[in-house]
Amino acid sequence: MVWGTGSGVGKSLLAAGLLRHFRRLGLKVAPFKAQNMANHARVAEGGEMASAQWLQALAAGVPPEVRMNPVLIKPFGERGSQVVVLGRVDPFLSGLSWRERRPHLEAPVREALEDLQKEYDLLVLEGAGSPVERNLWPDLVNLKVAEWADARALLVADVDQGGALAALFGTWALLGNHRERLLGFVFNKFRGDLSLLEPAYGLLEGWTGVRVLGTLPMLPLELPEEDGFRHRPRGGKGMRVALLRYPHAANLDEFWPLSELSDFRHARTPEEAEGVELLILPGSRLPAEDLPWLRAFLPLLRAHLEAGKPLLAVCGGAEMLAREIRDEEGVERRGVFPGLGLLPFRVAMRQEKTVARKGVRLSGLTGFWGRLNGLEVQGYEIHHGEGLPLVHQEGPLLATWLHGLLEDPGVQEALFGRRARGLEEALDALADALERHLDLKVLHRALGLTGKIYPASRPLQAPDPPPPPGLVLLLGGARSGKSRLAQRLAGPFATLIATAEARDEEMAERIARHRRERPPTWETLEEPLDLVGALGRARHGVVVVDCLTLWVANLLEAGLDPLEEAERFLQAVEGSNKRVIAVSNEVGMGIVPANPLARRYRDLLGEVNARFAQRAKEAYLLVAGRALPLAPPTP
């Protein structure tokens, strides 16, 4: 599963690239996103589905179908949403609030997921927004789906937005027990000197125990965007083209080829559209509400057409150019709305929605549009309106219900003299980038693609349950990985009781290094002797003592009995209701010390370790970074 630190960070892109990569490995793969909120939809087997999963199906090399996106939410501005379930509008659910509709969505989502799991070797699931919007928990799209599928997860952040390190760590911290699913972090949309970002790898891995798989650069790919309002077209060379971007513009993703084929821009004011050779009016989710915005462009549109320049109006864009839009049934907004009158038709809105793939042979066109005569083009219809022909020319104005006209290679060549790089080529380039910049072997091993199947993640519990109280003991030699394991077991919110004192430069540097490696959300209490007092002051429910080795030496130097102090601390742990992770060196496995004081210290530390192990709920011996669980004490 691909989770993101927010919307627009690259979840859809990463999922598409992974699907193409797994397809190259010979796997039968498919995309899945439980619920998508977008006004960008395509028509596939079963009805309409989000454009992102349609594109991901192409990346996987399988036919797009509505089970890959069982729930599509199409916002109605500030007034609510149209809910599409398994490709069809559900009027009942569309009338419910978010919390009221959620229980009705679990069954179709889970059924679609389980059906696809039976038919495919592997699914790549895409989350929505962020998985840690706790005000919206229980989370269906990110967390419940991951639980049902027993999915492993990647977490992606957008470097270009800034704050990626904080976003990744903060998301990991807020995931609670769900963080057990995480396999790795991915940085996306990076440009510049990678050496400036690479130190973040070590910080994240040290704080969380989760690998950074790598960084994807800002890729020069023009692919259909899930959210066209985030898309900023790259201006190319050729014909000057402007798309009028009204507030509720929809299906902007179909115009992706124009960035390559033309000098393309989005226009929000008449001034931004002046002087162009081709104007485009895209679809609109709420044409009645976009009409006042578009009316300010009427002088520009008339001057453009009077100059004989071509204008393309698609679906809702064509509806607004009609004489009127009549919505007596309140499909979008009840009322009669005068159109701009550039087309001699009246549009009526109907509850029954037209959702269909459509092919048409173009003929009888003149002027600029006459170049299309004889072409057979494929597209799709998604609209509630009636009253317009499928294709109609009015002077330089071409109006059509048909979405996807400019995605047709034949249309591209006829209008622009060349074809845009195809989606297949762009998806291959995307997969190439993933394979070049990310360590995908981590993913292969976790998914059992290298002949070794790793254990499934532990069952999920309620979000952030209180940590189980009790003592955990980590033993091992120097640099065996004790402190790193303690950090992973403790999680993002813990209190560290540090027993070391900076008595020389080497120890000061060692302390500073450990401080840098600790999560920034930890509380640190520096206490060389009084562990009982420090435990009482600790703010968090998880406490790490690092380490008993120095604590025993400090006690000896202060003239205190380590065994008595150990017993005091163990009793305090039992009465604290906290989880205490104690780190200590196992010093009795080396040579016998040459002097009595050293031998006494060794024996005392060995006894302290034994007493801690006797009372510990869990104990581990670390050897060369590997944690070996120790059997519980014999009763």
Short mmCIF file of C-alpha atoms in Angstrom, two decimals, residues 307-560:
data_model
loop_
_atom_site.label_atom_id
_atom_site.label_comp_id
_atom_site.label_asym_id
_atom_site.label_seq_id
_atom_site.Cartn_x
_atom_site.Cartn_y
_atom_site.Cartn_z
CA ALA A 307 -11.40 36.44 -35.84
CA GLY A 308 -12.02 32.89 -37.14
CA LYS A 309 -9.93 31.28 -34.41
CA PRO A 310 -10.95 27.80 -33.23
CA LEU A 311 -12.67 27.14 -29.90
CA LEU A 312 -13.29 23.68 -28.46
CA ALA A 313 -16.07 23.27 -25.85
CA VAL A 314 -16.37 19.91 -24.11
CA CYS A 315 -19.38 18.63 -22.14
CA GLY A 316 -20.10 21.19 -19.36
CA GLY A 317 -18.15 23.80 -21.31
CA ALA A 318 -20.53 23.30 -24.25
CA GLU A 319 -23.56 23.39 -21.96
CA MET A 320 -22.62 26.88 -20.75
CA LEU A 321 -22.48 28.12 -24.37
CA ALA A 322 -26.09 27.03 -25.00
CA ARG A 323 -29.09 29.37 -24.73
CA GLU A 324 -30.02 28.09 -21.28
CA ILE A 325 -29.47 25.33 -18.75
CA ARG A 326 -32.71 24.11 -17.20
CA ASP A 327 -32.39 22.08 -14.00
CA GLU A 328 -35.97 21.55 -12.86
CA GLU A 329 -35.11 18.34 -10.97
CA GLY A 330 -32.36 19.90 -8.86
CA VAL A 331 -29.73 17.51 -10.21
CA GLU A 332 -26.96 20.03 -9.58
CA ARG A 333 -28.73 23.30 -8.74
CA ARG A 334 -32.46 23.81 -9.23
CA GLY A 335 -33.43 26.64 -11.59
CA VAL A 336 -33.20 27.99 -15.13
CA PHE A 337 -29.86 29.61 -16.00
CA PRO A 338 -29.34 31.74 -19.14
CA GLY A 339 -26.32 30.51 -21.07
CA LEU A 340 -23.91 32.56 -23.18
CA GLY A 341 -25.98 31.92 -26.32
CA LEU A 342 -23.15 30.93 -28.67
CA LEU A 343 -24.92 27.62 -29.42
CA PRO A 344 -28.58 27.38 -30.58
CA PHE A 345 -29.58 24.70 -28.06
CA ARG A 346 -31.26 24.38 -24.68
CA VAL A 347 -29.84 21.94 -22.12
CA ALA A 348 -32.02 20.04 -19.65
CA MET A 349 -30.49 18.30 -16.64
CA ARG A 350 -31.75 14.75 -15.93
CA GLN A 351 -31.28 12.55 -12.85
CA GLU A 352 -30.28 9.63 -15.05
CA LYS A 353 -26.61 10.08 -15.85
CA THR A 354 -25.12 9.19 -19.22
CA VAL A 355 -21.94 7.15 -18.64
CA ALA A 356 -20.67 5.40 -21.74
CA ARG A 357 -17.73 4.74 -24.00
CA LYS A 358 -18.40 6.23 -27.42
CA GLY A 359 -16.85 6.09 -30.86
CA VAL A 360 -17.65 8.44 -33.73
CA ARG A 361 -16.51 8.99 -37.32
CA LEU A 362 -15.97 12.71 -37.84
CA SER A 363 -17.32 14.27 -41.04
CA GLY A 364 -18.76 17.48 -42.42
CA LEU A 365 -16.41 19.72 -40.41
CA THR A 366 -14.95 22.88 -41.95
CA GLY A 367 -12.11 25.33 -41.40
CA PHE A 368 -9.59 24.41 -38.73
CA TRP A 369 -11.73 21.48 -37.66
CA GLY A 370 -11.99 20.13 -41.21
CA ARG A 371 -8.60 18.48 -40.64
CA LEU A 372 -10.45 15.88 -38.55
CA ASN A 373 -12.79 14.68 -41.29
CA GLY A 374 -12.58 10.94 -41.85
CA LEU A 375 -11.06 10.16 -38.45
CA GLU A 376 -12.71 7.55 -36.25
CA VAL A 377 -12.16 8.62 -32.66
CA GLN A 378 -12.90 6.96 -29.33
CA GLY A 379 -13.90 8.80 -26.20
CA TYR A 380 -16.38 8.72 -23.35
CA GLU A 381 -19.48 10.54 -22.12
CA ILE A 382 -20.18 11.50 -18.48
CA HIS A 383 -23.04 14.00 -18.13
CA HIS A 384 -26.51 14.66 -16.74
CA GLY A 385 -27.41 17.13 -19.47
CA GLU A 386 -29.50 16.51 -22.57
CA GLY A 387 -30.13 18.64 -25.64
CA LEU A 388 -26.76 18.91 -27.41
CA PRO A 389 -25.61 16.83 -30.37
CA LEU A 390 -22.66 14.51 -29.73
CA VAL A 391 -20.56 16.71 -32.06
CA HIS A 392 -21.64 20.07 -33.42
CA GLN A 393 -19.77 22.84 -35.29
CA GLU A 394 -20.90 26.45 -35.19
CA GLY A 395 -18.37 28.42 -37.30
CA PRO A 396 -14.95 28.10 -35.62
CA LEU A 397 -16.66 26.64 -32.51
CA LEU A 398 -16.64 22.84 -32.07
CA ALA A 399 -18.90 21.61 -29.26
CA THR A 400 -19.04 17.98 -28.13
CA TRP A 401 -20.15 15.71 -25.31
CA LEU A 402 -17.13 13.55 -26.10
CA HIS A 403 -14.29 13.58 -23.60
CA GLY A 404 -10.82 12.45 -24.66
CA LEU A 405 -10.81 13.91 -28.19
CA LEU A 406 -7.31 15.39 -27.85
CA GLU A 407 -5.94 12.13 -26.44
CA ASP A 408 -6.50 10.47 -29.80
CA PRO A 409 -3.15 10.24 -31.68
CA GLY A 410 -4.87 10.82 -35.01
CA VAL A 411 -6.48 14.01 -33.75
CA GLN A 412 -3.15 15.19 -32.35
CA GLU A 413 -1.39 14.68 -35.67
CA ALA A 414 -4.17 16.36 -37.64
CA LEU A 415 -4.33 19.46 -35.41
CA PHE A 416 -0.72 19.84 -34.23
CA GLY A 417 1.31 18.06 -36.90
CA ARG A 418 2.71 15.43 -34.51
CA ARG A 419 1.72 12.97 -31.86
CA ALA A 420 2.36 13.27 -28.13
CA ARG A 421 4.53 10.70 -26.49
CA GLY A 422 2.14 7.88 -25.66
CA LEU A 423 1.10 6.87 -22.18
CA GLU A 424 2.89 3.54 -22.55
CA GLU A 425 6.20 5.28 -23.16
CA ALA A 426 5.63 7.65 -20.24
CA LEU A 427 4.71 4.79 -17.88
CA ASP A 428 7.82 2.90 -18.90
CA ALA A 429 9.90 6.00 -18.16
CA LEU A 430 8.22 6.23 -14.75
CA ALA A 431 9.06 2.61 -13.93
CA ASP A 432 12.62 3.17 -15.15
CA ALA A 433 12.95 6.03 -12.66
CA LEU A 434 11.68 3.91 -9.76
CA GLU A 435 14.07 1.09 -10.61
CA ARG A 436 16.98 3.51 -10.91
CA HIS A 437 16.40 5.63 -7.80
CA LEU A 438 14.67 3.36 -5.25
CA ASP A 439 15.91 0.23 -3.47
CA LEU A 440 13.04 -2.00 -4.54
CA LYS A 441 14.78 -5.13 -3.22
CA VAL A 442 13.37 -4.25 0.21
CA LEU A 443 9.90 -4.50 -1.29
CA HIS A 444 10.70 -7.72 -3.16
CA ARG A 445 11.90 -9.44 0.03
CA ALA A 446 8.92 -8.32 2.10
CA LEU A 447 6.47 -9.52 -0.57
CA GLY A 448 8.19 -12.88 -0.95
CA LEU A 449 9.34 -12.17 -4.50
CA THR A 450 12.90 -13.41 -3.87
CA GLY A 451 12.03 -16.90 -2.69
CA LYS A 452 11.84 -15.90 0.97
CA ILE A 453 8.53 -14.92 2.51
CA TYR A 454 8.81 -12.61 5.49
CA PRO A 455 6.41 -12.92 8.45
CA ALA A 456 3.16 -11.01 8.16
CA SER A 457 2.83 -7.92 10.31
CA ARG A 458 1.27 -8.25 13.75
CA PRO A 459 -2.51 -7.84 14.07
CA LEU A 460 -3.58 -4.25 14.50
CA GLN A 461 -4.98 -2.95 17.74
CA ALA A 462 -6.80 0.24 18.63
CA PRO A 463 -4.87 3.41 17.69
CA ASP A 464 -2.05 4.11 20.14
CA PRO A 465 -3.10 1.79 22.99
CA PRO A 466 -1.35 2.50 26.29
CA PRO A 467 2.02 0.72 26.23
CA PRO A 468 1.94 -2.55 28.18
CA PRO A 469 3.63 -1.85 31.51
CA GLY A 470 6.60 -3.85 32.65
CA LEU A 471 10.31 -4.26 32.14
CA VAL A 472 12.15 -5.08 28.91
CA LEU A 473 15.88 -5.85 29.14
CA LEU A 474 18.30 -5.48 26.22
CA LEU A 475 21.73 -7.07 26.74
CA GLY A 476 24.69 -7.18 24.40
CA GLY A 477 28.23 -6.16 23.70
CA ALA A 478 29.50 -2.78 22.58
CA ARG A 479 27.97 -1.53 19.29
CA SER A 480 25.71 -4.58 19.09
CA GLY A 481 22.58 -2.50 18.32
CA LYS A 482 21.06 -2.22 21.81
CA SER A 483 20.28 1.50 21.66
CA ARG A 484 18.84 1.28 18.13
CA LEU A 485 16.53 -1.57 19.15
CA ALA A 486 15.49 0.38 22.24
CA GLN A 487 14.47 3.30 20.02
CA ARG A 488 12.40 1.07 17.75
CA LEU A 489 10.65 -0.60 20.68
CA ALA A 490 9.97 2.70 22.41
CA GLY A 491 8.36 4.51 19.48
CA PRO A 492 8.19 8.28 18.91
CA PHE A 493 7.18 9.38 22.41
CA ALA A 494 9.44 8.19 25.21
CA THR A 495 11.56 9.46 28.10
CA LEU A 496 15.25 8.63 28.02
CA ILE A 497 17.08 8.39 31.34
CA ALA A 498 20.71 8.89 30.31
CA THR A 499 23.26 7.70 32.90
CA ALA A 500 26.42 8.86 31.09
CA GLU A 501 28.44 11.88 32.18
CA ALA A 502 30.69 13.81 29.80
CA ARG A 503 33.94 13.51 31.73
CA ASP A 504 36.21 13.64 28.67
CA GLU A 505 36.05 14.71 25.03
CA GLU A 506 35.50 11.21 23.69
CA MET A 507 32.55 10.60 26.03
CA ALA A 508 31.15 14.04 25.25
CA GLU A 509 31.20 13.24 21.54
CA ARG A 510 29.63 9.84 22.18
CA ILE A 511 26.81 11.47 24.17
CA ALA A 512 26.30 14.09 21.46
CA ARG A 513 26.11 11.39 18.77
CA HIS A 514 23.48 9.44 20.70
CA ARG A 515 21.52 12.66 21.22
CA ARG A 516 21.48 13.31 17.45
CA GLU A 517 20.30 9.77 16.75
CA ARG A 518 17.36 9.95 19.17
CA PRO A 519 13.89 10.97 17.93
CA PRO A 520 13.37 14.71 18.46
CA THR A 521 10.07 13.99 20.25
CA TRP A 522 11.81 12.18 23.12
CA GLU A 523 12.22 13.70 26.57
CA THR A 524 15.75 13.32 27.98
CA LEU A 525 16.58 13.20 31.70
CA GLU A 526 20.29 13.09 32.50
CA GLU A 527 20.60 11.17 35.76
CA PRO A 528 23.78 9.22 36.62
CA LEU A 529 22.55 7.85 40.00
CA ASP A 530 18.88 8.31 40.99
CA LEU A 531 16.93 6.16 38.54
CA VAL A 532 13.96 5.95 40.92
CA GLY A 533 13.62 9.74 41.04
CA ALA A 534 14.05 10.04 37.27
CA LEU A 535 11.40 7.39 36.67
CA GLY A 536 8.99 9.40 38.81
CA ARG A 537 9.68 12.55 36.77
CA ALA A 538 9.31 10.88 33.37
CA ARG A 539 6.41 12.39 31.37
CA HIS A 540 5.91 9.52 28.92
CA GLY A 541 4.49 6.05 29.41
CA VAL A 542 7.60 4.50 27.86
CA VAL A 543 10.97 5.00 29.58
CA VAL A 544 14.35 3.96 28.21
CA VAL A 545 17.29 3.58 30.63
CA ASP A 546 20.55 3.77 28.71
CA CYS A 547 22.52 2.32 30.29
CA LEU A 548 22.80 0.15 33.41
CA THR A 549 26.48 -0.40 32.64
CA LEU A 550 27.47 3.18 33.45
CA TRP A 551 24.90 3.40 36.24
CA VAL A 552 26.56 0.57 38.17
CA ALA A 553 29.98 2.22 37.71
CA ASN A 554 28.56 5.55 38.90
CA LEU A 555 27.05 3.89 41.99
CA LEU A 556 30.34 2.22 42.90
CA GLU A 557 32.19 5.51 42.56
CA ALA A 558 29.62 7.24 44.77
CA GLY A 559 29.94 4.57 47.46
CA LEU A 560 26.41 3.19 46.94
#
